[in-house]
Amino acid sequence: MDAAKQVELEAILESAFNHADNIGVSSPIISSRLGDIIKFLHSDFSPHDYGYEKLLPLLEAMPNVIELERDETFAVPRYFVSYK
């Protein structure tokens, strides 16, 4: 991902976490909820624009900005996301 796209994506993530905080959703946020917030704020957002098929691999590729926690207490693992 080029530097301009990286900066753009970091701004989108920051706005999503700020919005979550404003509506009382505390961090870490379940990844699907984060995706809903991003889509609410940026209706044209697509991981494809950043070279990824889905949001989770995109978040995994940003360890300097995002911290992921995997919860395996369910049959299908859930992921929780924090903004660094």
XYZ file of C-alpha atoms in Angstrom:
84
model
C 0.000 0.000 0.000
C 1.412 3.383 -0.920
C 2.010 6.109 1.664
C -1.019 8.195 0.648
C -3.354 5.207 1.010
C -1.770 4.379 4.376
C -2.415 7.907 5.674
C -5.977 7.814 4.328
C -6.666 4.470 5.979
C -5.201 5.563 9.303
C -7.496 8.616 9.250
C -10.511 6.394 8.545
C -9.617 4.089 11.427
C -8.991 6.985 13.787
C -12.368 8.524 12.917
C -14.080 5.159 13.469
C -12.535 4.711 16.914
C -13.346 8.320 17.845
C -16.958 7.812 16.751
C -17.166 4.556 18.703
C -15.943 6.351 21.803
C -18.470 9.163 21.262
C -21.369 6.692 21.099
C -20.205 4.767 24.141
C -18.575 1.776 22.452
C -15.392 1.120 24.378
C -12.213 -0.355 22.996
C -11.432 -3.075 22.177
C -14.213 -3.266 19.602
C -15.322 -6.508 17.987
C -14.078 -6.381 14.395
C -17.537 -6.708 12.833
C -18.760 -3.722 14.879
C -15.751 -1.717 13.758
C -16.627 -2.579 10.159
C -20.182 -1.338 10.732
C -18.888 1.948 12.167
C -16.475 2.449 9.266
C -19.277 1.837 6.756
C -21.557 4.238 8.648
C -18.957 7.005 8.514
C -17.472 6.170 5.096
C -20.187 4.506 3.009
C -17.836 4.028 0.059
C -15.146 2.265 2.137
C -13.893 -1.037 0.748
C -10.871 -3.097 1.794
C -10.375 -3.723 -1.935
C -9.245 -0.099 -2.292
C -6.280 -0.982 -0.085
C -5.431 -4.328 -1.676
C -7.391 -6.651 0.636
C -10.462 -8.817 0.194
C -11.757 -8.340 3.746
C -11.377 -5.997 6.692
C -9.649 -8.437 9.062
C -6.567 -9.085 6.858
C -6.344 -5.337 6.287
C -6.315 -4.738 10.049
C -3.766 -7.519 10.551
C -1.460 -5.721 8.120
C -1.433 -2.610 10.330
C 0.307 -3.686 13.564
C 1.741 -0.202 14.061
C -1.796 1.259 14.287
C -4.081 -1.618 15.290
C -3.891 -4.220 18.020
C -5.907 -7.414 17.439
C -7.017 -9.881 20.079
C -8.361 -13.284 19.060
C -11.125 -14.784 21.212
C -11.410 -18.525 20.680
C -14.098 -19.171 23.292
C -16.664 -19.562 20.503
C -16.792 -22.116 17.679
C -15.899 -19.340 15.242
C -13.130 -17.108 16.631
C -13.966 -13.470 17.248
C -11.495 -10.626 16.895
C -11.335 -7.515 19.020
C -9.609 -4.397 17.754
C -7.900 -1.541 19.603
C -6.417 1.622 18.146
C -2.848 2.243 19.347
